[in-house]
Tab-separated table of C-alpha atoms in Angstrom:
chain	number	residue	atom	x	y	z
A	23	MET	CA	-103.254	-48.751	30.183
A	24	GLY	CA	-103.063	-48.463	33.936
A	25	VAL	CA	-99.311	-49.257	33.947
A	26	LEU	CA	-98.747	-46.749	31.170
A	27	ASP	CA	-100.764	-44.153	33.034
A	28	GLY	CA	-98.749	-44.873	36.122
A	29	LYS	CA	-95.483	-44.443	34.249
A	30	VAL	CA	-96.633	-41.186	32.695
A	31	TYR	CA	-97.888	-39.786	35.970
A	32	GLY	CA	-94.705	-40.932	37.680
A	33	ASP	CA	-92.562	-39.187	35.073
A	34	PHE	CA	-94.553	-35.978	35.507
A	35	GLY	CA	-94.112	-36.287	39.260
A	36	ARG	CA	-90.384	-36.686	38.909
A	37	LEU	CA	-90.275	-33.725	36.519
A	38	GLY	CA	-92.149	-31.600	39.060
A	39	ALA	CA	-89.781	-32.626	41.827
A	40	GLY	CA	-86.829	-31.818	39.584
A	41	ALA	CA	-88.263	-28.380	38.821
A	42	ARG	CA	-88.771	-27.712	42.531
A	43	GLY	CA	-85.209	-28.865	43.198
A	44	ALA	CA	-83.889	-26.601	40.458
A	45	ARG	CA	-85.793	-23.665	41.934
A	46	SER	CA	-84.443	-24.523	45.379
A	47	GLY	CA	-80.908	-24.741	43.969
A	48	ASP	CA	-81.321	-21.383	42.262
A	49	GLY	CA	-82.507	-19.891	45.529
A	50	LEU	CA	-79.478	-21.243	47.377
A	51	ALA	CA	-77.188	-19.894	44.681
A	52	ARG	CA	-78.826	-16.463	44.932
A	53	ARG	CA	-78.511	-16.470	48.727
A	54	ALA	CA	-74.887	-17.531	48.523
A	55	LYS	CA	-74.177	-14.803	45.978
A	56	GLY	CA	-75.906	-12.243	48.171
A	57	LEU	CA	-73.900	-13.375	51.195
A	58	VAL	CA	-70.630	-13.032	49.279
A	59	LYS	CA	-71.659	-9.498	48.282
A	60	CYS	CA	-72.387	-8.712	51.928
A	61	TYR	CA	-68.974	-10.033	52.976
A	62	LEU	CA	-67.284	-7.944	50.314
A	63	ARG	CA	-69.060	-4.824	51.532
A	64	LEU	CA	-68.392	-5.628	55.191
A	65	GLY	CA	-64.714	-5.886	54.329
A	66	LYS	CA	-64.852	-2.733	52.122
A	67	HIS	CA	-63.275	-4.762	49.361
A	68	LYS	CA	-62.144	-1.790	47.256
A	69	LEU	CA	-60.368	-0.177	50.183
A	70	SER	CA	-58.927	-3.535	51.273
A	71	ALA	CA	-57.654	-4.118	47.733
A	72	LEU	CA	-55.813	-0.783	47.808
A	73	VAL	CA	-54.362	-1.607	51.235
A	74	THR	CA	-53.214	-5.000	49.960
A	75	TYR	CA	-51.640	-3.346	46.925
A	76	THR	CA	-49.596	-0.979	49.101
A	77	GLY	CA	-48.474	-3.958	51.167
A	78	ALA	CA	-47.428	-5.822	48.025
A	79	VAL	CA	-45.449	-2.782	46.868
A	80	GLY	CA	-43.677	-2.758	50.212
A	81	PHE	CA	-42.813	-6.436	49.736
A	82	VAL	CA	-41.490	-5.958	46.201
A	83	MET	CA	-39.401	-2.930	47.156
A	84	GLY	CA	-38.162	-4.577	50.332
A	85	SER	CA	-37.143	-7.723	48.448
A	86	ALA	CA	-34.289	-5.752	46.893
A	87	TYR	CA	-32.710	-5.678	50.359
A	88	SER	CA	-33.376	-9.299	51.275
A	89	SER	CA	-30.613	-11.889	51.505
A	90	ASP	CA	-30.826	-12.860	47.809
A	91	GLY	CA	-32.368	-9.645	46.430
A	92	LEU	CA	-35.149	-11.584	44.699
A	93	VAL	CA	-38.929	-11.456	45.076
A	94	ASP	CA	-40.295	-14.583	46.767
A	95	TYR	CA	-43.631	-14.765	44.963
A	96	GLU	CA	-45.061	-17.472	47.199
A	97	MET	CA	-44.407	-15.385	50.295
A	98	LEU	CA	-45.720	-12.315	48.459
A	99	GLY	CA	-48.972	-14.214	47.903
A	100	TRP	CA	-49.282	-15.229	51.564
A	101	THR	CA	-48.442	-11.697	52.691
A	102	SER	CA	-51.129	-10.275	50.414
A	103	VAL	CA	-53.751	-12.744	51.638
A	104	GLY	CA	-52.928	-12.063	55.282
A	105	THR	CA	-52.949	-8.300	54.752
A	106	ALA	CA	-56.284	-8.422	52.920
A	107	LEU	CA	-57.888	-10.472	55.702
A	108	CYS	CA	-56.611	-8.119	58.403
A	109	ALA	CA	-57.940	-5.138	56.427
A	110	ALA	CA	-61.340	-6.811	55.991
A	111	SER	CA	-61.530	-7.514	59.727
A	112	ALA	CA	-60.718	-3.903	60.641
A	113	ASN	CA	-63.257	-2.558	58.141
A	114	CYS	CA	-66.000	-4.849	59.427
A	115	LEU	CA	-65.350	-3.834	63.051
A	116	ASN	CA	-65.505	-0.216	61.903
A	117	GLN	CA	-68.969	-0.776	60.423
A	118	LEU	CA	-70.179	-2.600	63.531
A	119	TYR	CA	-69.266	0.454	65.582
A	120	GLU	CA	-70.932	2.885	63.178
A	121	ILE	CA	-74.249	1.154	62.353
A	122	LYS	CA	-76.507	3.967	63.594
A	123	ARG	CA	-74.388	6.693	62.018
A	124	ASP	CA	-74.171	4.827	58.711
A	125	ALA	CA	-77.972	4.501	58.686
A	126	VAL	CA	-78.496	8.290	58.523
A	127	MET	CA	-75.856	8.981	55.863
A	128	SER	CA	-76.833	8.651	52.204
A	129	ARG	CA	-73.298	7.498	51.375
A	130	THR	CA	-73.444	4.513	53.746
A	131	ASN	CA	-77.087	3.634	54.490
A	132	ALA	CA	-77.081	0.800	51.928
A	133	ARG	CA	-74.307	-1.086	53.718
A	134	PRO	CA	-75.281	-4.589	54.933
A	135	LEU	CA	-75.584	-3.739	58.641
A	136	PRO	CA	-77.722	-0.566	58.520
A	137	ALA	CA	-79.786	-2.116	55.697
A	138	GLY	CA	-80.442	-5.183	57.880
A	139	ARG	CA	-79.075	-7.743	55.428
A	140	VAL	CA	-76.835	-9.326	58.065
A	141	SER	CA	-77.048	-9.432	61.846
A	142	LYS	CA	-74.524	-7.882	64.222
A	143	LEU	CA	-73.523	-11.336	65.442
A	144	HIS	CA	-72.952	-12.538	61.885
A	145	ALA	CA	-70.789	-9.501	61.109
A	146	LEU	CA	-68.855	-9.934	64.352
A	147	GLY	CA	-68.186	-13.547	63.392
A	148	PHE	CA	-66.920	-12.431	59.994
A	149	ALA	CA	-64.611	-9.875	61.616
A	150	ALA	CA	-63.278	-12.446	64.079
A	151	VAL	CA	-62.654	-15.138	61.458
A	152	THR	CA	-60.915	-12.803	59.010
A	153	GLY	CA	-58.831	-11.217	61.764
A	154	ILE	CA	-57.706	-14.555	63.242
A	155	LEU	CA	-56.980	-16.017	59.809
A	156	GLY	CA	-55.101	-12.904	58.716
A	157	TYR	CA	-52.907	-12.852	61.810
A	158	GLY	CA	-52.380	-16.615	61.661
A	159	ILE	CA	-51.323	-16.595	58.017
A	160	LEU	CA	-48.906	-13.726	58.547
A	161	ASP	CA	-47.474	-15.350	61.668
A	162	ARG	CA	-47.006	-18.789	60.090
A	163	LYS	CA	-46.003	-17.791	56.575
A	164	THR	CA	-43.990	-14.608	57.173
A	165	ASP	CA	-42.743	-13.514	60.603
A	166	ARG	CA	-43.939	-12.302	63.987
A	167	THR	CA	-43.175	-8.633	63.289
A	168	THR	CA	-45.385	-8.585	60.194
A	169	ALA	CA	-48.182	-10.427	62.004
A	170	SER	CA	-47.942	-8.041	64.975
A	171	LEU	CA	-48.202	-5.072	62.635
A	172	GLY	CA	-51.341	-6.557	61.083
A	173	LEU	CA	-52.901	-7.104	64.499
A	174	ALA	CA	-51.847	-3.643	65.699
A	175	ASN	CA	-53.414	-2.070	62.631
A	176	ILE	CA	-56.756	-3.771	63.308
A	177	ALA	CA	-56.657	-2.413	66.859
A	178	LEU	CA	-55.566	1.060	65.746
A	179	TYR	CA	-58.215	1.349	63.037
A	180	ALA	CA	-61.144	-0.160	64.922
A	181	GLY	CA	-60.192	0.790	68.477
A	182	VAL	CA	-58.658	4.251	68.104
A	183	TYR	CA	-59.393	5.830	64.723
A	184	THR	CA	-63.067	4.796	64.521
A	185	PRO	CA	-64.231	6.143	67.905
A	186	LEU	CA	-62.044	9.239	67.452
A	187	LYS	CA	-64.024	10.215	64.354
A	188	VAL	CA	-66.845	11.547	66.544
A	189	ILE	CA	-64.500	13.222	69.032
A	190	HIS	CA	-61.896	15.305	67.194
A	191	PRO	CA	-60.667	16.058	63.631
A	192	ILE	CA	-57.270	14.643	64.618
A	193	ASN	CA	-58.804	11.299	63.610
A	194	THR	CA	-57.605	11.871	60.032
A	195	TRP	CA	-53.974	11.910	61.140
A	196	VAL	CA	-54.453	8.725	63.151
A	197	GLY	CA	-56.018	7.171	60.070
A	198	ALA	CA	-52.948	8.222	58.106
A	199	VAL	CA	-50.796	6.149	60.476
A	200	VAL	CA	-53.070	3.181	59.788
A	201	GLY	CA	-52.536	3.609	56.046
A	202	ALA	CA	-48.775	3.876	56.420
A	203	ILE	CA	-48.417	0.484	58.106
A	204	PRO	CA	-49.304	-1.953	55.250
A	205	PRO	CA	-46.217	-1.096	53.120
A	206	LEU	CA	-44.118	-1.607	56.253
A	207	MET	CA	-45.792	-4.991	56.666
A	208	GLY	CA	-44.797	-5.923	53.129
A	209	TRP	CA	-41.214	-4.750	53.640
A	210	SER	CA	-41.017	-6.634	56.929
A	211	ALA	CA	-42.288	-9.854	55.347
A	212	ALA	CA	-39.663	-9.635	52.604
A	213	ASN	CA	-36.857	-9.174	55.135
A	214	ALA	CA	-37.785	-11.573	57.943
A	215	GLY	CA	-39.077	-8.775	60.156
A	216	ASP	CA	-36.178	-6.372	59.570
A	217	LEU	CA	-37.342	-2.766	59.173
A	218	SER	CA	-34.014	-1.097	59.868
A	219	HIS	CA	-33.443	0.165	56.330
A	220	THR	CA	-34.210	3.838	55.773
A	221	ASN	CA	-36.131	3.167	52.552
A	222	ALA	CA	-38.779	1.197	54.437
A	223	TRP	CA	-39.604	4.346	56.388
A	224	LEU	CA	-39.421	6.524	53.294
A	225	LEU	CA	-42.126	4.358	51.725
A	226	GLY	CA	-44.274	4.338	54.864
A	227	GLY	CA	-43.817	8.084	55.271
A	228	ALA	CA	-44.966	8.714	51.710
A	229	LEU	CA	-48.160	6.746	52.369
A	230	PHE	CA	-48.759	8.737	55.553
A	231	VAL	CA	-48.388	12.091	53.795
A	232	TRP	CA	-50.535	11.084	50.801
A	233	GLN	CA	-53.536	10.302	52.975
A	234	ILE	CA	-53.980	13.854	54.255
A	235	PRO	CA	-54.905	15.496	50.910
A	236	HIS	CA	-56.829	12.338	50.009
A	237	PHE	CA	-59.022	12.227	53.114
A	238	HIS	CA	-59.358	15.990	53.446
A	239	ALA	CA	-60.786	16.012	49.918
A	240	LEU	CA	-63.141	13.164	50.834
A	241	ALA	CA	-64.271	15.017	53.964
A	242	ALA	CA	-64.991	18.145	51.920
A	243	LEU	CA	-66.864	16.122	49.312
A	244	TYR	CA	-69.180	14.532	51.901
A	245	ALA	CA	-69.188	17.317	54.512
A	246	LYS	CA	-73.001	17.397	54.785
A	247	ASP	CA	-73.202	13.641	55.158
A	248	TYR	CA	-70.524	13.647	57.845
A	249	THR	CA	-72.461	16.335	59.702
A	250	LYS	CA	-75.593	14.160	59.651
A	251	GLY	CA	-73.557	11.258	61.003
A	252	GLY	CA	-72.125	13.345	63.817
A	253	TYR	CA	-68.499	13.071	62.710
A	254	LYS	CA	-65.952	15.712	63.680
A	255	MET	CA	-64.112	16.621	60.502
A	256	LEU	CA	-62.034	19.697	59.765
A	257	ALA	CA	-63.981	20.183	56.529
A	258	GLN	CA	-67.012	21.114	58.673
A	259	SER	CA	-65.441	23.233	61.399
A	260	ASN	CA	-62.774	24.971	59.303
A	261	PRO	CA	-63.032	24.293	55.543
A	262	LYS	CA	-60.214	26.725	54.719
A	263	LEU	CA	-57.750	25.034	57.084
A	264	ASN	CA	-58.892	21.638	55.806
A	265	ALA	CA	-58.017	22.654	52.224
A	266	ARG	CA	-54.791	24.392	53.283
A	267	LEU	CA	-53.485	21.321	55.095
A	268	GLY	CA	-54.406	19.139	52.139
A	269	ALA	CA	-52.482	21.393	49.753
A	270	TRP	CA	-49.519	21.663	52.106
A	271	MET	CA	-49.215	17.887	52.415
A	272	ALA	CA	-49.514	17.542	48.644
A	273	TYR	CA	-46.475	19.814	48.362
A	274	THR	CA	-44.749	17.705	51.014
A	275	LEU	CA	-44.755	14.780	48.590
A	276	LEU	CA	-42.495	16.678	46.157
A	277	PRO	CA	-39.221	15.345	47.691
A	278	LEU	CA	-40.332	11.724	47.256
A	279	GLY	CA	-38.713	11.335	43.833
A	280	PRO	CA	-35.355	12.946	44.709
A	281	LEU	CA	-35.165	11.064	48.008
A	282	ALA	CA	-35.926	7.739	46.310
A	283	VAL	CA	-33.125	8.402	43.818
A	284	HIS	CA	-30.694	9.711	46.463
A	285	SER	CA	-31.211	6.614	48.612
A	286	HIS	CA	-30.642	4.337	45.572
A	287	MET	CA	-34.207	3.069	45.826
A	288	THR	CA	-35.034	3.890	42.193
A	289	SER	CA	-33.485	5.172	39.001
A	290	PRO	CA	-33.678	8.910	38.151
A	291	VAL	CA	-36.567	8.273	35.762
A	292	PHE	CA	-38.844	7.742	38.755
A	293	ALA	CA	-38.140	11.252	40.013
A	294	VAL	CA	-39.406	12.720	36.738
A	295	GLU	CA	-42.573	10.605	36.708
A	296	ALA	CA	-43.285	11.240	40.390
A	297	LEU	CA	-42.896	14.979	39.833
A	298	GLY	CA	-45.443	14.981	37.015
A	299	LEU	CA	-47.992	13.051	39.064
A	300	ASN	CA	-47.333	15.184	42.114
A	301	LEU	CA	-47.827	18.438	40.224
A	302	TRP	CA	-51.192	17.173	39.021
A	303	MET	CA	-52.275	16.440	42.601
A	304	ILE	CA	-50.917	19.786	43.810
A	305	ARG	CA	-52.899	21.616	41.135
A	306	SER	CA	-56.136	19.888	42.171
A	307	ALA	CA	-55.396	20.615	45.853
A	308	GLU	CA	-54.845	24.290	45.020
A	309	LYS	CA	-58.204	24.417	43.252
A	310	MET	CA	-59.829	23.069	46.406
A	311	LEU	CA	-57.954	25.724	48.392
A	312	GLU	CA	-59.422	28.418	46.154
A	313	ASN	CA	-62.942	27.191	46.954
A	314	PRO	CA	-62.826	24.994	50.112
A	315	THR	CA	-66.558	24.253	50.165
A	316	SER	CA	-66.923	23.332	46.487
A	317	THR	CA	-67.850	19.690	45.971
A	318	VAL	CA	-66.624	19.955	42.381
A	319	ALA	CA	-63.142	20.989	43.530
A	320	ALA	CA	-63.173	18.373	46.296
A	321	ARG	CA	-64.148	15.629	43.861
A	322	SER	CA	-61.359	16.657	41.484
A	323	CYS	CA	-58.801	16.555	44.300
A	324	PHE	CA	-60.095	13.203	45.521
A	325	ARG	CA	-59.879	11.679	42.046
A	326	ALA	CA	-56.372	13.042	41.541
A	327	SER	CA	-55.214	11.540	44.847
A	328	ILE	CA	-56.794	8.138	44.251
A	329	THR	CA	-55.183	8.026	40.799
A	330	TYR	CA	-51.807	9.321	41.980
A	331	LEU	CA	-51.165	6.567	44.530
A	332	PRO	CA	-51.375	3.402	42.393
A	333	LEU	CA	-49.526	5.087	39.537
A	334	VAL	CA	-46.650	6.417	41.635
A	335	LEU	CA	-46.297	3.070	43.424
A	336	ALA	CA	-46.278	1.246	40.085
A	337	ALA	CA	-43.551	3.600	38.852
A	338	LEU	CA	-41.628	2.929	42.046
A	339	MET	CA	-41.608	-0.809	41.313
A	340	ILE	CA	-40.820	-0.387	37.624
A	341	HIS	CA	-37.764	1.762	38.305
A	342	LYS	CA	-36.582	0.111	41.503
A	343	LYS	CA	-32.887	-0.526	42.039
A	344	THR	CA	-31.168	-3.122	44.194
A	345	PRO	CA	-27.952	-2.755	46.191
A	346	LYS	CA	-26.259	-4.737	43.408
A	347	ASP	CA	-27.108	-1.932	40.978
A	348	VAL	CA	-25.122	0.565	43.031
A	349	GLN	CA	-21.568	0.477	41.678
A	350	PRO	CA	-18.804	2.763	42.970
A	351	HIS	CA	-16.933	4.835	40.388
A	352	GLU	CA	-13.597	3.456	39.288
A	353	GLY	CA	-10.692	4.732	41.343
A	354	GLU	CA	-12.926	5.758	44.261
A	355	ALA	CA	-12.787	4.080	47.629
A	356	LYS	CA	-15.472	1.446	48.046
A	357	LEU	CA	-16.471	2.833	51.402
A	358	THR	CA	-19.698	4.278	52.750
A	359	SER	CA	-20.762	5.390	56.175
A	360	SER	CA	-22.602	2.834	58.260
A	361	ARG	CA	-25.000	5.560	59.320
A	362	PRO	CA	-27.713	6.854	56.950
A	363	PRO	CA	-27.978	10.494	55.829
A	364	ALA	CA	-28.963	12.977	58.510
A	365	TYR	CA	-32.514	13.448	57.197
A	366	THR	CA	-33.378	9.848	58.018
A	367	THR	CA	-33.192	10.492	61.739
A	368	VAL	CA	-36.632	12.117	61.632
A	369	PHE	CA	-38.211	8.666	61.300
A	370	ALA	CA	-38.976	6.953	64.598
A	371	SER	CA	-39.939	3.323	65.092
A	372	PHE	CA	-43.632	2.626	65.420
A	373	PRO	CA	-44.533	0.705	68.621
A	374	LEU	CA	-43.847	-3.032	68.357
A	375	LEU	CA	-41.163	-2.489	65.691
A	376	PRO	CA	-37.462	-3.226	66.163
A	377	CYS	CA	-35.176	-0.235	66.551
A	378	PRO	CA	-33.267	0.618	63.347
A	379	SER	CA	-29.850	-0.963	63.333
A	380	PHE	CA	-28.014	2.341	62.979
A	381	LEU	CA	-29.336	3.321	66.420
A	382	MET	CA	-28.038	0.109	67.939
A	383	GLN	CA	-24.284	0.803	67.679
A	384	THR	CA	-22.448	-0.795	70.563
A	385	SER	CA	-20.461	1.339	72.929
A	386	GLU	CA	-17.392	-0.700	72.076
A	387	GLU	CA	-17.751	0.116	68.360
A	388	GLU	CA	-18.290	3.808	68.984
A	389	GLY	CA	-15.482	3.980	71.495
A	390	SER	CA	-12.869	2.483	69.190
A	391	GLY	CA	-12.197	5.895	67.616
A	392	THR	CA	-12.073	4.391	64.141
A	393	GLU	CA	-14.492	5.197	61.362
A	394	THR	CA	-16.880	2.352	60.677
A	395	THR	CA	-17.140	1.548	56.998
A	396	THR	CA	-18.636	-1.187	54.935
A	397	GLU	CA	-17.900	-2.339	51.424
A	398	LEU	CA	-20.680	-1.701	48.958
A	399	GLU	CA	-22.549	-4.809	47.914
A	400	LYS	CA	-21.945	-5.788	44.340
């Protein structure tokens, strides 16, 4: 009986230990899940996903001008991973800088740092690891230009845009530069660091312009919160000008479709689709202009802008053309100027980028007195 009792008691003991182990395992799983959620919020995963998407669009569109004109999906994957990591690093550094301000704003007080779910040192480690990994992946798997752009964007977002938010409303325009760089990163990765083609800058310019109505609507929507946080936004100091600039920049996107068609970037169908989407965003921006302090109008404009971008970029990829699609008409000379149309000269190289090739004509070539022409690629 004693042996039996011992066996029974031993089994119950082992069952108890197993239950405690299961509870301990569940606790570890919960902590791990909570930590992953904190990392996602530190990296602003939704914003980082949108940034990565714009970079991927840049890669796909830029691939049309690569040596073989095909999308290298493996490199696209590495470019996306590197871009996402760089974006997460910049977003985490942004939150480290703004802990006290985030704590007093209802929109941000539940973030991991102001809520005390992670320490500053832990968040700094996350920012450092993601930033180093992002730069390293881009440098090893793509090219130095793309990696340098990723690193420059971390510095621009965390070191310039973030502190400028409490100094002057110009911060929005600096932030627009930050948003314009990821598609250039994608284009660069697809072309071994070459950003000399005009269409790369057309794509980056479109992203720059889009962000003004988008962020001006966001600033109007959360104007009271931004005031509590001590941020200097135009929506607080001059709501009418804030709405007017947003509407004006929404109108500025109207040429995107015709320019994309004119530069042989897309088929004419894109121009029609882009116009429809653009008119929707313009209408919502005009409603905000009619009532600059209305949160209802601001929310409508914000939603229109956040819907416009992924849809217009998707249409861009669907209707993209390659140089091989551009066929000269029969009987016409197969010649084209080596210089781009005059309107392209308004684009200037961002620091750290190579100078566009059409600005690098040698004195010998220009002094020959002959017209430089190239045969269209077939």
